[in-house]
PDB file of C-alpha atoms in Angstrom:
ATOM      1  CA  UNK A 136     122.953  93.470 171.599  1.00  0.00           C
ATOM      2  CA  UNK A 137     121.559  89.698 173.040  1.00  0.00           C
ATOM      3  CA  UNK A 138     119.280  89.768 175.726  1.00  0.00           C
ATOM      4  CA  UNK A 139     119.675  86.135 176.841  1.00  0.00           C
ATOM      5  CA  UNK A 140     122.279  84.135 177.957  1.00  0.00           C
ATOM      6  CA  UNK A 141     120.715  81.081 177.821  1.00  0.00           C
ATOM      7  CA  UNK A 142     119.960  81.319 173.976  1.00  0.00           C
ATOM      8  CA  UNK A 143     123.720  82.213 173.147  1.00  0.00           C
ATOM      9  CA  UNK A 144     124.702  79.559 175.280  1.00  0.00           C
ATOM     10  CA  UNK A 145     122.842  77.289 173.199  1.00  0.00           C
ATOM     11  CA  UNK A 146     124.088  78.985 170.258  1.00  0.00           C
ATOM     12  CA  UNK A 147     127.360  78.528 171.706  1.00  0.00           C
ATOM     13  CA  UNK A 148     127.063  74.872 171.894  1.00  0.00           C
ATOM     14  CA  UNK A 149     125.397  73.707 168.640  1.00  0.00           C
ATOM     15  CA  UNK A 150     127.954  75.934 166.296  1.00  0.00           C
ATOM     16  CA  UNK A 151     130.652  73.953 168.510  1.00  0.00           C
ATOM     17  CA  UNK A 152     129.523  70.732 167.833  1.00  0.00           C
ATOM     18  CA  UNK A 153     130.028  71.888 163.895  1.00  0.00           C
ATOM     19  CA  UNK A 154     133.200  73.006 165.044  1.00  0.00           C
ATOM     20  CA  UNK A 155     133.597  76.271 165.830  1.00  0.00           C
ATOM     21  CA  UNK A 156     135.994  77.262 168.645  1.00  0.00           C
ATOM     22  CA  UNK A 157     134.806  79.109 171.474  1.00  0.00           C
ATOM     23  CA  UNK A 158     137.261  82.435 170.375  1.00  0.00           C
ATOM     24  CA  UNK A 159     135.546  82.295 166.966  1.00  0.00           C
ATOM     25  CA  UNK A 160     132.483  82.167 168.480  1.00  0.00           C
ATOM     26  CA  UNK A 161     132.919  85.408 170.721  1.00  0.00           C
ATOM     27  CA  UNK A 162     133.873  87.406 167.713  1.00  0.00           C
ATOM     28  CA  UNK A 163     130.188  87.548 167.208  1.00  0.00           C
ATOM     29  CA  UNK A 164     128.297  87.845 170.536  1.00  0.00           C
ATOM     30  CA  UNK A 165     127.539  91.466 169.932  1.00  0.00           C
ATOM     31  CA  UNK A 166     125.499  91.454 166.393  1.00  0.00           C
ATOM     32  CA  UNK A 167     123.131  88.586 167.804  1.00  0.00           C
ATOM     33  CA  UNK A 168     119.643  89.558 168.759  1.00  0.00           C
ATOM     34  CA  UNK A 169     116.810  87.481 170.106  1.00  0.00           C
ATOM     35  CA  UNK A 170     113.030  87.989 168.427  1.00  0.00           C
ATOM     36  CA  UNK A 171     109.848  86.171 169.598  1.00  0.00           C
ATOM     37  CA  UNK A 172     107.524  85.800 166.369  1.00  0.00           C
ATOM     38  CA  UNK A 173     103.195  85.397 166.840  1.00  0.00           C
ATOM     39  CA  UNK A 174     102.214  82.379 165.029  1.00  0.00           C
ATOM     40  CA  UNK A 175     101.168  83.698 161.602  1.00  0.00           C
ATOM     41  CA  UNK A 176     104.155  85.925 161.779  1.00  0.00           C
ATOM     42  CA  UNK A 177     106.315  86.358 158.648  1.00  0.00           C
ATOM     43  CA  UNK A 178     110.641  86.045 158.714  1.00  0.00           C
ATOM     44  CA  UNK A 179     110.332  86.718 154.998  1.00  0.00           C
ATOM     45  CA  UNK A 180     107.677  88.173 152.662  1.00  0.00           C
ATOM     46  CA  UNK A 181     107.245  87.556 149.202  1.00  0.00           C
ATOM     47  CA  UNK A 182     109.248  90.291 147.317  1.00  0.00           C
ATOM     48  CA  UNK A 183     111.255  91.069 150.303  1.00  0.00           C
ATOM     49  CA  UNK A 184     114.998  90.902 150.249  1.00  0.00           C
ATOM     50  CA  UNK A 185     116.015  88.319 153.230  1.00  0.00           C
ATOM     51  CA  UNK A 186     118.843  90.355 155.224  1.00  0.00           C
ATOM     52  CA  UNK A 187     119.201  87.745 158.348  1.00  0.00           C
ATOM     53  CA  UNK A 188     120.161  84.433 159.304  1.00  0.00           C
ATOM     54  CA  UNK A 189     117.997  83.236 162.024  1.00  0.00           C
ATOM     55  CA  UNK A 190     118.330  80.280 164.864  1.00  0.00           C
ATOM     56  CA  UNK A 191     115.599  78.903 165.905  1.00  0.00           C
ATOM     57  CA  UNK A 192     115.561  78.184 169.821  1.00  0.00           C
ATOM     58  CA  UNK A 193     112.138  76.944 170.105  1.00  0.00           C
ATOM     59  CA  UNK A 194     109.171  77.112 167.166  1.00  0.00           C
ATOM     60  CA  UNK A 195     108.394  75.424 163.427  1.00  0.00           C
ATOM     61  CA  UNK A 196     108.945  78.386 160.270  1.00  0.00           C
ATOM     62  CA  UNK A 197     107.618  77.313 156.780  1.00  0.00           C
ATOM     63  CA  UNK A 198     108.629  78.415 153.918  1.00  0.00           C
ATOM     64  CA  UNK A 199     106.080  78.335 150.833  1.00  0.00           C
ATOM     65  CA  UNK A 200     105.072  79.479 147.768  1.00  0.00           C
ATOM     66  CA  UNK A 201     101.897  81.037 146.251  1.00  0.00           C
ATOM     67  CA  UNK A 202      99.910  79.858 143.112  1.00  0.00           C
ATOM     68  CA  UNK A 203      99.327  83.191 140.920  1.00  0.00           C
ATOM     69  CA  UNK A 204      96.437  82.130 139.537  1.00  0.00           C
ATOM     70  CA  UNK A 205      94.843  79.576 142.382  1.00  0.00           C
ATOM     71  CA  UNK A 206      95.981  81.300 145.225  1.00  0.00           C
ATOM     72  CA  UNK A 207      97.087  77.728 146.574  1.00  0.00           C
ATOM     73  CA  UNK A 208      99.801  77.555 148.858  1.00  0.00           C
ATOM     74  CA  UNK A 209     102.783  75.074 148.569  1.00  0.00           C
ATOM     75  CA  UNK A 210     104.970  74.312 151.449  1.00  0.00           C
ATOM     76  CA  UNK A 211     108.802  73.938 150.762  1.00  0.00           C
ATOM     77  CA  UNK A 212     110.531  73.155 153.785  1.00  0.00           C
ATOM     78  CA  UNK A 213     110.065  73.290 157.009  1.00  0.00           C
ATOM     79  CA  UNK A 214     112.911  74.358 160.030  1.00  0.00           C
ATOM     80  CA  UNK A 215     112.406  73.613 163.621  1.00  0.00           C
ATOM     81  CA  UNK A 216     114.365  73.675 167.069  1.00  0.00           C
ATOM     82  CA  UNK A 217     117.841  74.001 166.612  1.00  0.00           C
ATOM     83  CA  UNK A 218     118.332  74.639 162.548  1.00  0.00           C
ATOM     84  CA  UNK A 219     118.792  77.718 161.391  1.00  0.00           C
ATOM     85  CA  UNK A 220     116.135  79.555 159.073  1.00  0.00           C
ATOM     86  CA  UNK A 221     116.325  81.979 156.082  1.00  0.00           C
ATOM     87  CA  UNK A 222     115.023  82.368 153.085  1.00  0.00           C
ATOM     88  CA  UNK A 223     118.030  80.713 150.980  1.00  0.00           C
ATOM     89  CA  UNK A 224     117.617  82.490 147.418  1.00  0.00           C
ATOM     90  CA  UNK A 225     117.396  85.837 148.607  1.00  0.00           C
ATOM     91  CA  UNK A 226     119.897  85.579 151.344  1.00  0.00           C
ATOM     92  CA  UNK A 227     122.850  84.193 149.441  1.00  0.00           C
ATOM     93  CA  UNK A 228     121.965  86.746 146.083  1.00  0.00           C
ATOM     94  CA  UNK A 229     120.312  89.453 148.147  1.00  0.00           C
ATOM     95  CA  UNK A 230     117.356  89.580 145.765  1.00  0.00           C
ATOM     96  CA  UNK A 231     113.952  89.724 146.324  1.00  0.00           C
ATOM     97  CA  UNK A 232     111.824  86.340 147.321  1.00  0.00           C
ATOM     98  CA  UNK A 233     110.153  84.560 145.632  1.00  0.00           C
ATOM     99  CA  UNK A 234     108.223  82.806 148.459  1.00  0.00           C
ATOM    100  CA  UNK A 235     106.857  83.490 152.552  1.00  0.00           C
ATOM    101  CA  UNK A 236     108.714  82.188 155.542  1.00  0.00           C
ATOM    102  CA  UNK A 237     106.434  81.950 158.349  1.00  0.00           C
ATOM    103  CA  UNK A 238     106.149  81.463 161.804  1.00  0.00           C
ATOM    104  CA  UNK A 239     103.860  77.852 162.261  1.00  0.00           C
ATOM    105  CA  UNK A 240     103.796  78.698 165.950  1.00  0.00           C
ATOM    106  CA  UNK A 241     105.248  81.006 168.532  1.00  0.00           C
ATOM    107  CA  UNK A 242     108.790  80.849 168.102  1.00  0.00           C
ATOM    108  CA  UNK A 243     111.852  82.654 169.383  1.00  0.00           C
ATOM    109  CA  UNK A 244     114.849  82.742 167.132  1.00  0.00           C
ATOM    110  CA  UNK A 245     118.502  84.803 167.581  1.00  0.00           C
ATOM    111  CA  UNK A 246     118.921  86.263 164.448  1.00  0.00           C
ATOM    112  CA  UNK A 247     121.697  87.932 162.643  1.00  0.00           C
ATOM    113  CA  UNK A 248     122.202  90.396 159.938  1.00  0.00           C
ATOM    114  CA  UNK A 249     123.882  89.315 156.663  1.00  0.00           C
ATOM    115  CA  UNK A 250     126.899  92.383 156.700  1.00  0.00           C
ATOM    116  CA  UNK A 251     127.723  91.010 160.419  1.00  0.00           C
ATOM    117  CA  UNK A 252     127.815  88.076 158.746  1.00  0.00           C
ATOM    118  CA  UNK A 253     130.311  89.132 156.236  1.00  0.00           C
ATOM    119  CA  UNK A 254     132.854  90.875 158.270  1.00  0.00           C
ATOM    120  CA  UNK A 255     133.001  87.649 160.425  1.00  0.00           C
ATOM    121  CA  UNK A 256     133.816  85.706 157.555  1.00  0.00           C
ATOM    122  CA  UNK A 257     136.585  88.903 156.759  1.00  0.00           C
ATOM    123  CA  UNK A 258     137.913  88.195 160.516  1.00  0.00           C
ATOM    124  CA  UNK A 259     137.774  84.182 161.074  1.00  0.00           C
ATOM    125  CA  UNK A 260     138.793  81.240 158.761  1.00  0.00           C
ATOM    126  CA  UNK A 261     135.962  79.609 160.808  1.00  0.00           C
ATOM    127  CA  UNK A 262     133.548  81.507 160.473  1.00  0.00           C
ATOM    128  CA  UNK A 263     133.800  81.365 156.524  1.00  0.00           C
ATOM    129  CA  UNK A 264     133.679  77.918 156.905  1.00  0.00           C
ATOM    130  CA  UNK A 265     130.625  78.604 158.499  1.00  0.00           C
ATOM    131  CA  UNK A 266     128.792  80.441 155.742  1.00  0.00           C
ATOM    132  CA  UNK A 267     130.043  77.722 153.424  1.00  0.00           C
ATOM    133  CA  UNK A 268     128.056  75.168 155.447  1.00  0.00           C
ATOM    134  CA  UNK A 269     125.296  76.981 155.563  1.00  0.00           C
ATOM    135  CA  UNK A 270     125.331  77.492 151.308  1.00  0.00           C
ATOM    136  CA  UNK A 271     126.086  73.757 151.323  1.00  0.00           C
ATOM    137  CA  UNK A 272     123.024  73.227 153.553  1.00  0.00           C
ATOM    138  CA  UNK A 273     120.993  74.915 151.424  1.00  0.00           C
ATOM    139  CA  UNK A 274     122.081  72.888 148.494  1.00  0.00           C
ATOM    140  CA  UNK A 275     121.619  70.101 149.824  1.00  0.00           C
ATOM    141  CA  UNK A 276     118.069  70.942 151.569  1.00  0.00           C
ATOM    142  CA  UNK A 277     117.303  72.015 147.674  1.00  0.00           C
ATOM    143  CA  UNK A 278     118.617  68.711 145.791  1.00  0.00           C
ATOM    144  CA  UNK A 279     117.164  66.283 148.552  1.00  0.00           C
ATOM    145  CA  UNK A 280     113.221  67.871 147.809  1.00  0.00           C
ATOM    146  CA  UNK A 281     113.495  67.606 144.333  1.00  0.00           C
ATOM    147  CA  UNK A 282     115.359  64.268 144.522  1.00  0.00           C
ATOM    148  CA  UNK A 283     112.338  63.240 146.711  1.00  0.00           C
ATOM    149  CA  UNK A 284     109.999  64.333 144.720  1.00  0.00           C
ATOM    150  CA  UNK A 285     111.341  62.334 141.425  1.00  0.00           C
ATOM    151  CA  UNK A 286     112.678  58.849 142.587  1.00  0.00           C
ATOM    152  CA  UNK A 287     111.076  58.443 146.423  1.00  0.00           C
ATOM    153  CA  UNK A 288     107.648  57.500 147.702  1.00  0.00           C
ATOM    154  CA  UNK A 289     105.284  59.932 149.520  1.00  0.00           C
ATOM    155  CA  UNK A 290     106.024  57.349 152.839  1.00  0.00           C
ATOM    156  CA  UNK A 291     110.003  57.538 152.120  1.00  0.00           C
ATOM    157  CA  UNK A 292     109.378  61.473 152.414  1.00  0.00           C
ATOM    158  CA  UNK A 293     107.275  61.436 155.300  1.00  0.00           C
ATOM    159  CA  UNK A 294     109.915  59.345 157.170  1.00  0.00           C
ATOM    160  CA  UNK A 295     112.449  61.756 156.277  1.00  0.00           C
ATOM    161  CA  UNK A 296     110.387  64.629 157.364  1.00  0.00           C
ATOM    162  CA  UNK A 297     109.792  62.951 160.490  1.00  0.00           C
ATOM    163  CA  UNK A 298     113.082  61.944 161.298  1.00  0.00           C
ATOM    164  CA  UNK A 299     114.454  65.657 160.594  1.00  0.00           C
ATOM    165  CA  UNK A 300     111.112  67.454 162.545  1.00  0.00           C
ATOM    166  CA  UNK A 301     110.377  65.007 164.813  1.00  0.00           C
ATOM    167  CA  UNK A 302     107.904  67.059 166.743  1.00  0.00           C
ATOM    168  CA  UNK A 303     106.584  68.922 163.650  1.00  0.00           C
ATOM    169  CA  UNK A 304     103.066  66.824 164.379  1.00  0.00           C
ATOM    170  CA  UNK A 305     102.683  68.944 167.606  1.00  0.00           C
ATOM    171  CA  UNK A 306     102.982  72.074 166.081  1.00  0.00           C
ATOM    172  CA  UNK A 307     101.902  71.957 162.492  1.00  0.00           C
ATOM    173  CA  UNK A 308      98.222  71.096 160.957  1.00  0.00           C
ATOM    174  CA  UNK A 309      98.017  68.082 158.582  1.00  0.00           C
ATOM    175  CA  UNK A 310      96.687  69.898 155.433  1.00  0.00           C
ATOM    176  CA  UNK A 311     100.201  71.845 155.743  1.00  0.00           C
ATOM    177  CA  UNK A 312     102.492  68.786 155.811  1.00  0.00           C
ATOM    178  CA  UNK A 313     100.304  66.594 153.276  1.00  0.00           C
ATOM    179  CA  UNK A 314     101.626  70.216 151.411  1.00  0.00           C
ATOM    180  CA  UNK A 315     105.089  69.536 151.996  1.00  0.00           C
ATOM    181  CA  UNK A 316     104.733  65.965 150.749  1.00  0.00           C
ATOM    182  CA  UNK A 317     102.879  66.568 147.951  1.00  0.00           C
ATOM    183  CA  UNK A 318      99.948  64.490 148.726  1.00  0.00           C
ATOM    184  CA  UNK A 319      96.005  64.758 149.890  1.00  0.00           C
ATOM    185  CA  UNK A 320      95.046  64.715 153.140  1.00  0.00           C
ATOM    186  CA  UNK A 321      93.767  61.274 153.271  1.00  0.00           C
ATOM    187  CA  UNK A 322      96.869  59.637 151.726  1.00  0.00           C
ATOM    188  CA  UNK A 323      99.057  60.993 154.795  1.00  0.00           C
ATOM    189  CA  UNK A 324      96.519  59.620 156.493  1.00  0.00           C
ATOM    190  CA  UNK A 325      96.779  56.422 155.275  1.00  0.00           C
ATOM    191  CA  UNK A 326     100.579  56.458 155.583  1.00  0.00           C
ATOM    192  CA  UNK A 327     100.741  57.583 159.032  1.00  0.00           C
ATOM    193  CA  UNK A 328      98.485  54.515 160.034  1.00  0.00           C
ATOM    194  CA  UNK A 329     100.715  52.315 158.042  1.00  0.00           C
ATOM    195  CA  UNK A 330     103.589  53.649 160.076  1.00  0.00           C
ATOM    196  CA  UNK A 331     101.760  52.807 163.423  1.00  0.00           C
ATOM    197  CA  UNK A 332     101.278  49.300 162.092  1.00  0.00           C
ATOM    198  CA  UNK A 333     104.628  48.580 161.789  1.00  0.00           C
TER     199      UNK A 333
END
């Protein structure tokens, strides 16, 4: 059962925006539950199976993958205030992951558990329209990285990234978005000046 008001309430008012009526809505004020995660905290470990959907009210999550044989890490995406979080792959085929999602700071999420999830979409047309955006999120969060990666420059990406996490310089260390961006250290640097400049 939730614990606070405010955070549904928010909830509330974000899914309605996507368009979900307020009786749709109601139908699933009893599986939510609200979780504070430590910085350093994991949403999803590597081999897990992902069994929740999470909203983040306040906080940065990262999701990234492991090198085998380096042991370097590679950030994938980030989420941040007001998007919701889960570890895509494993969510939608309930399979184990193949990558971490972690808590960049201390966060506070409302999360919700993937059979909940289900019977809603059994009981509401909008709430299966729901889960569709989320798989077309998902998608689309997918297509855009790689799409990044092959036809845009490292500064195209970082004004992306900036535009969707536009406080993500507050709460996340440099090294872990030059990560995300596939670039050194001292070429975000560079681009970050060049962005000042202009």
């Amino acid at each position: 059962m939730l614990n606070g008001a405010t955070e549904i309430e928010l909830l509330r008012k974000v899914m309605g925006s996507a368009g979900m009526k307020a009786e749709a809505f109601d139908l699933s004020l009893q599986h939510w539950k609200l979780k504070q995660y430590k910085k350093g905290e994991f949403y999803n470990e590597y081999k897990n199976v992902c069994k929740h959907l999470g909203f983040i009210i306040s906080g940065v999550f990262r999701i990234y993958r492991v090198n085998e044989i380096t042991g370097e890490e590679k950030n994938m995406l980030f989420f941040s205030d007001h998007q919701f979080v889960t570890s895509f792959t494993s969510f939608f085929s309930q399979t184990a992951c193949e990558y971490y999602t972690e808590a960049m700071v201390d966060s506070l999420i409302l999360y919700i558990h993937i059979d909940q999830l289900n019977d809603l979409y059994g009981q509401s047309h909008q709430w299966e329209r729901f889960g569709r955006m989320v798989a077309e999120t998902a998608f689309h969060e997918v297509m855009r990285s790689t799409e990044g990666f092959l036809f845009k420059t490292p500064e195209d990406r970082y004004r992306e990234m900036i535009a969707k996490h536009p406080n993500i310089f507050n709460s996340v260390p440099l090294y872990h978005i030059a990560s995300y961006l596939g670039i050194q250290g001292p070429s975000l640097s560079r681009i970050r000046k060049r962005m000042v400049g202009k």
